[in-house]
Amino acid sequence: MINLILFGPPGSGKGTQAKTIVSKFGLTHISTGDLFRYEIGNDTPLGLKAKEYMDAGVLVPDEVTIGMLENKLNSTPNENGYIFDGFPRTIAQAEALDELLQSRGTKVTHLIALQVDEEELVVRLLKRGETSGRPDDRNEEVIRKRIVEYENKTSPVYEHYIPTNTAAKIDGVGSLEDVFNRIYDQLA
Ligand code: ADP
């Protein structure tokens, strides 16, 4: 079983790479950002709550995010494993994920951090904003706020997984195929 945390700042290519990894390894892709956007699209109470945070470029509170993730895990059992994309984004979320997996007799097997420098991230996200329809990709201030949130709250999650020997950094710049091959080397 592979339980991969695909890690890295906004715009580092997690969602794009997740699609290829899913097709090669038969994993279930869980993106908390996509789950929130689905809830927003359906005008659910959860979506309404998440939207104000997302539009401001800050993290949605842990209890909301962790509850949603647990529901998704329960509704999508997969013996091959999962790709977690955009989760965990805080130490509390990492601890919750560790417990959820442990109670299912498994654990995080890999964390792969995609490394891309900040100016390249901003360029990529503004470009994505031209077509994605995502309000948080249209505004440079919101984009930079998301990167600051990542540095302050999310980057410590990498250190959380160092003692379990699961964490690796790879270069996230290059063709989609080059980046995928670097990920593949870590998983194979
Ligand atoms: P990106 O990685 O490009 O910022 P995401 O779709 O992963 O895009 O996330 C968009 C927004 O959704 C985040 O800025 C945040 O507000 C919210 N979000 C997604 N995942 C989480 C999470 N695990 N914890 C808290 N907020 C989250």
Coordinates of N, CA, C and O and ligand atoms in Angstrom, one line a residue, residues 10-11 14 32-33 36-37 54 58-60 65 86-87 89 93 128 134 136 146, ligand 1:
P10 N 1.5 26.3 -3.1 CA 0.5 26.4 -4.1 C 1.2 26.7 -5.5 O 2.1 27.4 -5.5
G11 N 0.7 26.0 -6.5 CA 1.3 26.2 -7.8 C 2.5 25.3 -8.1 O 3.1 25.4 -9.1
K14 N 1.2 19.9 -7.7 CA 0.7 18.7 -7.0 C -0.5 18.0 -7.8 O -0.5 16.8 -8.0
T32 N -7.9 18.2 -0.9 CA -8.9 18.9 0.0 C -9.4 20.2 -0.7 O -10.5 20.6 -0.5
G33 N -8.5 20.8 -1.5 CA -8.9 22.0 -2.2 C -10.1 21.7 -3.2 O -11.1 22.4 -3.2
F36 N -13.3 21.1 -1.2 CA -13.9 22.4 -0.8 C -14.6 23.0 -1.9 O -15.7 23.5 -1.8
R37 N -13.9 23.0 -3.1 CA -14.6 23.7 -4.3 C -15.8 22.9 -4.7 O -16.8 23.6 -5.1
M54 N -10.9 30.6 1.9 CA -10.2 30.4 0.6 C -10.1 31.7 -0.2 O -9.0 31.9 -0.8
V58 N -6.3 32.2 3.1 CA -5.8 31.6 4.4 C -6.4 30.2 4.5 O -7.3 29.8 3.8
L59 N -5.8 29.4 5.5 CA -6.3 28.0 5.7 C -7.6 28.0 6.3 O -8.0 28.8 7.2
V60 N -8.4 27.0 5.9 CA -9.7 26.7 6.5 C -9.4 26.0 7.9 O -8.4 25.3 8.0
T65 N -11.6 20.9 8.1 CA -10.8 20.2 7.1 C -10.6 18.7 7.5 O -10.8 17.8 6.6
G86 N -2.6 18.6 -0.9 CA -3.1 19.8 -0.1 C -3.5 19.4 1.3 O -4.2 20.2 2.0
F87 N -3.2 18.2 1.7 CA -3.4 17.8 3.1 C -2.3 16.8 3.5 O -2.0 15.9 2.6
R89 N -1.9 20.2 5.9 CA -1.3 21.5 5.7 C -1.0 22.2 7.1 O -0.5 23.3 7.1
Q93 N -3.2 18.7 11.4 CA -3.7 17.8 10.4 C -2.8 16.6 10.2 O -3.3 15.5 9.9
R128 N -2.6 30.2 -14.4 CA -3.8 29.3 -14.1 C -5.1 30.1 -13.9 O -6.1 29.7 -14.4
R134 N -10.8 30.0 -10.8 CA -10.6 30.1 -9.3 C -10.3 31.5 -8.9 O -9.3 32.1 -9.3
D136 N -9.1 32.7 -6.2 CA -7.9 32.8 -5.4 C -6.7 32.8 -6.3 O -5.5 33.0 -5.9
R146 N -1.2 33.1 0.3 CA -1.2 31.6 0.3 C 0.2 31.1 0.5 O 0.4 30.1 1.2
Ligands
ADP1 P1 -3.3 25.6 -3.9 O1 -2.4 24.5 -3.4 O2 -3.0 26.0 -5.3 O3 -3.4 26.7 -2.9 P2 -5.7 24.1 -3.1 O4 -6.8 23.8 -4.0 O5 -4.9 23.0 -2.5 O6 -4.8 25.0 -4.0 O7 -6.2 25.0 -1.9 C1 -7.0 26.2 -2.1 C2 -7.4 26.7 -0.7 O8 -8.3 25.7 -0.1 C3 -6.3 27.0 0.3 O9 -5.8 28.3 0.1 C4 -7.1 26.9 1.6 O10 -7.9 28.1 1.9 C5 -8.0 25.8 1.4 N1 -7.5 24.5 1.8 C6 -7.2 23.4 1.0 N2 -6.7 22.4 1.7 C7 -6.7 22.8 3.0 C8 -6.2 22.2 4.2 N3 -5.7 21.0 4.2 N4 -6.3 22.9 5.3 C9 -6.8 24.1 5.3 N5 -7.3 24.8 4.2 C10 -7.2 24.1 3.0

